[in-house]
PDB file of C-alpha atoms in Angstrom:
ATOM      1  CA  MET A 241       0.000   0.000   0.000  1.00  0.00           C
ATOM      2  CA  ILE A 242       1.497   3.295  -1.151  1.00  0.00           C
ATOM      3  CA  ASN A 243       1.276   6.423   1.053  1.00  0.00           C
ATOM      4  CA  PRO A 244      -2.002   8.242   0.147  1.00  0.00           C
ATOM      5  CA  ILE A 245      -0.131  11.584  -0.108  1.00  0.00           C
ATOM      6  CA  PHE A 246       2.125  10.046  -2.762  1.00  0.00           C
ATOM      7  CA  GLU A 247      -0.987   8.831  -4.608  1.00  0.00           C
ATOM      8  CA  ILE A 248      -2.377  12.379  -4.700  1.00  0.00           C
ATOM      9  CA  ILE A 249       0.793  13.471  -6.527  1.00  0.00           C
ATOM     10  CA  GLY A 250       0.601  10.420  -8.796  1.00  0.00           C
ATOM     11  CA  LEU A 251      -3.092  10.937  -9.578  1.00  0.00           C
ATOM     12  CA  SER A 252      -2.449  14.644 -10.367  1.00  0.00           C
ATOM     13  CA  ALA A 253       0.289  13.492 -12.754  1.00  0.00           C
ATOM     14  CA  ALA A 254      -2.117  10.930 -14.231  1.00  0.00           C
ATOM     15  CA  PHE A 255      -4.792  13.588 -14.733  1.00  0.00           C
ATOM     16  CA  LEU A 256      -2.412  15.957 -16.568  1.00  0.00           C
ATOM     17  CA  THR A 257      -0.739  13.415 -18.842  1.00  0.00           C
ATOM     18  CA  THR A 258      -3.939  11.477 -19.632  1.00  0.00           C
ATOM     19  CA  SER A 259      -6.161  14.499 -20.323  1.00  0.00           C
ATOM     20  CA  ALA A 260      -3.594  15.807 -22.838  1.00  0.00           C
ATOM     21  CA  PHE A 261      -4.650  12.818 -24.946  1.00  0.00           C
ATOM     22  CA  VAL A 262      -8.385  13.647 -25.016  1.00  0.00           C
ATOM     23  CA  PRO A 263      -8.293  16.459 -27.662  1.00  0.00           C
ATOM     24  CA  GLN A 264      -6.712  13.984 -30.116  1.00  0.00           C
ATOM     25  CA  VAL A 265      -9.567  11.500 -29.635  1.00  0.00           C
ATOM     26  CA  TYR A 266     -12.145  14.319 -29.891  1.00  0.00           C
ATOM     27  CA  LYS A 267     -10.542  15.654 -33.105  1.00  0.00           C
ATOM     28  CA  ILE A 268     -10.640  12.219 -34.757  1.00  0.00           C
ATOM     29  CA  TYR A 269     -14.309  11.628 -33.869  1.00  0.00           C
ATOM     30  CA  LYS A 270     -15.376  15.159 -34.815  1.00  0.00           C
ATOM     31  CA  GLU A 271     -13.610  15.127 -38.191  1.00  0.00           C
ATOM     32  CA  LYS A 272     -14.320  11.407 -38.675  1.00  0.00           C
ATOM     33  CA  ASN A 273     -10.775  11.246 -39.988  1.00  0.00           C
ATOM     34  CA  ALA A 274      -7.790   9.363 -38.594  1.00  0.00           C
ATOM     35  CA  ASP A 275      -5.503   9.736 -41.634  1.00  0.00           C
ATOM     36  CA  GLY A 276      -2.898  11.648 -39.607  1.00  0.00           C
ATOM     37  CA  ILE A 277      -2.587   8.792 -37.138  1.00  0.00           C
ATOM     38  CA  SER A 278       0.064   6.079 -37.451  1.00  0.00           C
ATOM     39  CA  LEU A 279      -1.593   2.717 -36.691  1.00  0.00           C
ATOM     40  CA  THR A 280       1.789   1.066 -36.019  1.00  0.00           C
ATOM     41  CA  MET A 281       2.707   3.773 -33.497  1.00  0.00           C
ATOM     42  CA  TYR A 282      -0.619   3.414 -31.690  1.00  0.00           C
ATOM     43  CA  ILE A 283      -0.345  -0.375 -31.500  1.00  0.00           C
ATOM     44  CA  ILE A 284       3.208  -0.089 -30.051  1.00  0.00           C
ATOM     45  CA  LEU A 285       1.946   2.530 -27.583  1.00  0.00           C
ATOM     46  CA  LEU A 286      -0.990   0.285 -26.603  1.00  0.00           C
ATOM     47  CA  ILE A 287       1.369  -2.647 -25.873  1.00  0.00           C
ATOM     48  CA  GLY A 288       3.507  -0.275 -23.760  1.00  0.00           C
ATOM     49  CA  VAL A 289       0.471   1.017 -21.865  1.00  0.00           C
ATOM     50  CA  ILE A 290      -0.753  -2.551 -21.181  1.00  0.00           C
ATOM     51  CA  LEU A 291       2.732  -3.396 -19.791  1.00  0.00           C
ATOM     52  CA  TRP A 292       2.509  -0.269 -17.549  1.00  0.00           C
ATOM     53  CA  LEU A 293      -0.896  -1.500 -16.374  1.00  0.00           C
ATOM     54  CA  ILE A 294       0.579  -4.909 -15.439  1.00  0.00           C
ATOM     55  CA  TYR A 295       3.493  -3.132 -13.690  1.00  0.00           C
ATOM     56  CA  GLY A 296       1.015  -0.935 -11.772  1.00  0.00           C
ATOM     57  CA  VAL A 297      -0.906  -3.988 -10.546  1.00  0.00           C
ATOM     58  CA  LEU A 298       2.337  -5.784  -9.556  1.00  0.00           C
ATOM     59  CA  ILE A 299       3.683  -2.893  -7.461  1.00  0.00           C
ATOM     60  CA  GLY A 300       0.211  -1.892  -6.185  1.00  0.00           C
ATOM     61  CA  SER A 301       0.223   1.646  -7.608  1.00  0.00           C
ATOM     62  CA  LEU A 302      -3.282   3.106  -7.971  1.00  0.00           C
ATOM     63  CA  SER A 303      -1.944   6.078  -9.982  1.00  0.00           C
ATOM     64  CA  ILE A 304      -0.305   3.875 -12.624  1.00  0.00           C
ATOM     65  CA  ILE A 305      -3.381   1.631 -12.880  1.00  0.00           C
ATOM     66  CA  VAL A 306      -5.808   4.579 -13.291  1.00  0.00           C
ATOM     67  CA  ALA A 307      -3.604   6.521 -15.755  1.00  0.00           C
ATOM     68  CA  ASN A 308      -2.832   3.566 -17.994  1.00  0.00           C
ATOM     69  CA  GLY A 309      -6.302   2.014 -17.766  1.00  0.00           C
ATOM     70  CA  ILE A 310      -7.887   5.212 -19.128  1.00  0.00           C
ATOM     71  CA  THR A 311      -5.097   5.704 -21.703  1.00  0.00           C
ATOM     72  CA  ALA A 312      -5.499   2.099 -22.924  1.00  0.00           C
ATOM     73  CA  LEU A 313      -9.239   2.663 -23.502  1.00  0.00           C
ATOM     74  CA  LEU A 314      -8.604   5.934 -25.383  1.00  0.00           C
ATOM     75  CA  GLN A 315      -5.926   4.330 -27.562  1.00  0.00           C
ATOM     76  CA  LEU A 316      -8.076   1.271 -28.231  1.00  0.00           C
ATOM     77  CA  SER A 317     -10.933   3.532 -29.391  1.00  0.00           C
ATOM     78  CA  ILE A 318      -8.551   5.322 -31.812  1.00  0.00           C
ATOM     79  CA  ILE A 319      -7.187   2.007 -33.148  1.00  0.00           C
ATOM     80  CA  LEU A 320     -10.708   0.581 -33.684  1.00  0.00           C
ATOM     81  CA  PHE A 321     -11.833   3.805 -35.400  1.00  0.00           C
ATOM     82  CA  LYS A 322      -8.778   3.703 -37.665  1.00  0.00           C
ATOM     83  CA  LEU A 323      -9.322   0.021 -38.563  1.00  0.00           C
ATOM     84  CA  LYS A 324     -13.037   0.580 -39.284  1.00  0.00           C
ATOM     85  CA  ASN A 325     -12.433   3.640 -41.464  1.00  0.00           C
ATOM     86  CA  SER A 326      -9.497   2.585 -43.622  1.00  0.00           C
TER      87      SER A 326
ATOM     88  CA  MET B  85      13.052  -1.667  -3.384  1.00  0.00           C
ATOM     89  CA  ILE B  86      10.779  -3.089  -6.092  1.00  0.00           C
ATOM     90  CA  ASN B  87      11.208  -6.709  -7.291  1.00  0.00           C
ATOM     91  CA  PRO B  88      13.727  -6.667 -10.228  1.00  0.00           C
ATOM     92  CA  ILE B  89      11.385  -8.857 -12.330  1.00  0.00           C
ATOM     93  CA  PHE B  90       8.673  -6.188 -11.978  1.00  0.00           C
ATOM     94  CA  GLU B  91      11.211  -3.559 -13.065  1.00  0.00           C
ATOM     95  CA  ILE B  92      11.949  -5.508 -16.248  1.00  0.00           C
ATOM     96  CA  ILE B  93       8.229  -5.279 -17.135  1.00  0.00           C
ATOM     97  CA  GLY B  94       8.178  -1.594 -16.160  1.00  0.00           C
ATOM     98  CA  LEU B  95      11.319  -0.768 -18.145  1.00  0.00           C
ATOM     99  CA  SER B  96       9.908  -2.592 -21.212  1.00  0.00           C
ATOM    100  CA  ALA B  97       6.770  -0.460 -20.835  1.00  0.00           C
ATOM    101  CA  ALA B  98       8.961   2.646 -20.466  1.00  0.00           C
ATOM    102  CA  PHE B  99      10.919   1.759 -23.608  1.00  0.00           C
ATOM    103  CA  LEU B 100       7.755   1.301 -25.726  1.00  0.00           C
ATOM    104  CA  THR B 101       5.862   4.390 -24.539  1.00  0.00           C
ATOM    105  CA  THR B 102       8.923   6.694 -24.512  1.00  0.00           C
ATOM    106  CA  SER B 103      10.338   5.653 -27.898  1.00  0.00           C
ATOM    107  CA  ALA B 104       6.946   6.367 -29.525  1.00  0.00           C
ATOM    108  CA  PHE B 105       7.736  10.011 -28.771  1.00  0.00           C
ATOM    109  CA  VAL B 106      11.104  10.099 -30.589  1.00  0.00           C
ATOM    110  CA  PRO B 107       9.772  10.342 -34.213  1.00  0.00           C
ATOM    111  CA  GLN B 108       7.900  13.531 -33.226  1.00  0.00           C
ATOM    112  CA  VAL B 109      11.107  15.161 -31.944  1.00  0.00           C
ATOM    113  CA  TYR B 110      13.022  13.964 -35.027  1.00  0.00           C
ATOM    114  CA  LYS B 111      10.326  15.338 -37.396  1.00  0.00           C
ATOM    115  CA  ILE B 112      10.418  18.775 -35.728  1.00  0.00           C
ATOM    116  CA  TYR B 113      14.218  19.034 -35.898  1.00  0.00           C
ATOM    117  CA  LYS B 114      14.405  17.703 -39.481  1.00  0.00           C
ATOM    118  CA  GLU B 115      11.696  20.021 -40.816  1.00  0.00           C
ATOM    119  CA  LYS B 116      12.764  22.846 -38.480  1.00  0.00           C
ATOM    120  CA  ASN B 117       9.050  23.411 -37.979  1.00  0.00           C
ATOM    121  CA  ALA B 118       6.965  23.063 -34.830  1.00  0.00           C
ATOM    122  CA  ASP B 119       3.815  24.802 -36.126  1.00  0.00           C
ATOM    123  CA  GLY B 120       1.713  21.673 -35.650  1.00  0.00           C
ATOM    124  CA  ILE B 121       2.625  21.526 -31.955  1.00  0.00           C
ATOM    125  CA  SER B 122       0.443  23.060 -29.251  1.00  0.00           C
ATOM    126  CA  LEU B 123       2.736  24.860 -26.761  1.00  0.00           C
ATOM    127  CA  THR B 124       0.022  24.862 -24.060  1.00  0.00           C
ATOM    128  CA  MET B 125      -0.475  21.103 -24.410  1.00  0.00           C
ATOM    129  CA  TYR B 126       3.276  20.454 -24.163  1.00  0.00           C
ATOM    130  CA  ILE B 127       3.645  22.636 -21.068  1.00  0.00           C
ATOM    131  CA  ILE B 128       0.715  20.826 -19.367  1.00  0.00           C
ATOM    132  CA  LEU B 129       2.280  17.490 -20.370  1.00  0.00           C
ATOM    133  CA  LEU B 130       5.664  18.594 -18.996  1.00  0.00           C
ATOM    134  CA  ILE B 131       4.137  19.525 -15.616  1.00  0.00           C
ATOM    135  CA  GLY B 132       2.419  16.102 -15.570  1.00  0.00           C
ATOM    136  CA  VAL B 133       5.660  14.304 -16.423  1.00  0.00           C
ATOM    137  CA  ILE B 134       7.563  16.200 -13.681  1.00  0.00           C
ATOM    138  CA  LEU B 135       4.864  15.128 -11.164  1.00  0.00           C
ATOM    139  CA  TRP B 136       5.275  11.515 -12.362  1.00  0.00           C
ATOM    140  CA  LEU B 137       9.032  11.904 -11.816  1.00  0.00           C
ATOM    141  CA  ILE B 138       8.448  13.094  -8.216  1.00  0.00           C
ATOM    142  CA  TYR B 139       5.991  10.209  -7.681  1.00  0.00           C
ATOM    143  CA  GLY B 140       8.569   7.734  -9.038  1.00  0.00           C
ATOM    144  CA  VAL B 141      11.219   9.013  -6.603  1.00  0.00           C
ATOM    145  CA  LEU B 142       8.752   8.889  -3.665  1.00  0.00           C
ATOM    146  CA  ILE B 143       7.696   5.256  -4.284  1.00  0.00           C
ATOM    147  CA  GLY B 144      11.203   4.177  -5.401  1.00  0.00           C
ATOM    148  CA  SER B 145      10.228   3.052  -8.898  1.00  0.00           C
ATOM    149  CA  LEU B 146      13.178   2.954 -11.306  1.00  0.00           C
ATOM    150  CA  SER B 147      10.852   2.415 -14.304  1.00  0.00           C
ATOM    151  CA  ILE B 148       8.818   5.562 -13.607  1.00  0.00           C
ATOM    152  CA  ILE B 149      11.973   7.636 -12.995  1.00  0.00           C
ATOM    153  CA  VAL B 150      13.680   6.469 -16.225  1.00  0.00           C
ATOM    154  CA  ALA B 151      10.550   6.798 -18.422  1.00  0.00           C
ATOM    155  CA  ASN B 152       9.588  10.249 -17.190  1.00  0.00           C
ATOM    156  CA  GLY B 153      13.143  11.566 -16.948  1.00  0.00           C
ATOM    157  CA  ILE B 154      13.722  10.836 -20.659  1.00  0.00           C
ATOM    158  CA  THR B 155      10.237  12.083 -21.628  1.00  0.00           C
ATOM    159  CA  ALA B 156      10.781  15.334 -19.686  1.00  0.00           C
ATOM    160  CA  LEU B 157      14.039  15.987 -21.620  1.00  0.00           C
ATOM    161  CA  LEU B 158      12.355  15.266 -24.984  1.00  0.00           C
ATOM    162  CA  GLN B 159       9.413  17.541 -24.154  1.00  0.00           C
ATOM    163  CA  LEU B 160      11.684  20.288 -22.875  1.00  0.00           C
ATOM    164  CA  SER B 161      13.665  20.189 -26.138  1.00  0.00           C
ATOM    165  CA  ILE B 162      10.387  20.552 -28.130  1.00  0.00           C
ATOM    166  CA  ILE B 163       9.207  23.448 -25.931  1.00  0.00           C
ATOM    167  CA  LEU B 164      12.556  25.282 -26.242  1.00  0.00           C
ATOM    168  CA  PHE B 165      12.585  24.730 -30.017  1.00  0.00           C
ATOM    169  CA  LYS B 166       9.031  26.062 -30.276  1.00  0.00           C
ATOM    170  CA  LEU B 167       9.823  29.148 -28.148  1.00  0.00           C
ATOM    171  CA  LYS B 168      13.001  29.887 -30.151  1.00  0.00           C
ATOM    172  CA  ASN B 169      11.276  29.559 -33.533  1.00  0.00           C
ATOM    173  CA  SER B 170       8.010  31.406 -33.026  1.00  0.00           C
TER     174      SER B 170
END
């Protein structure tokens, strides 16, 4: 169990770095266009994020689990959109 | 001290998610153009990454320190390039 004060710092970090990703998802859905997105890059990123998620569970870090859980869902939605529309 | 096996998973995650960022830096330096980059977004991301770095030090996670240390340097180089060329 990690010190709750540390988790507040970690969750603030998670909020900032994860929310930076939201405008990209919004832009793709609004313009219904994912041409500017590299599928290979997103798949590599998704594998990395899933490994972070496993790491977060192993070391018992709520911040890592929350940040990478949300990021994985956002990336998966971009990948599925890209596959459906190309 | 986190189990070294866990750190191998974490460092693999760090390698995948950090290296995905390198082509962006390369593209900006090659084209000497950072017009497509949102300065506000990068500054918010940098603050988030610095908080992750602090969190990594507090919980003693080598993977988080390495990943966010490298990412912070890459982001800082993009921000400085953007400020110098706009």
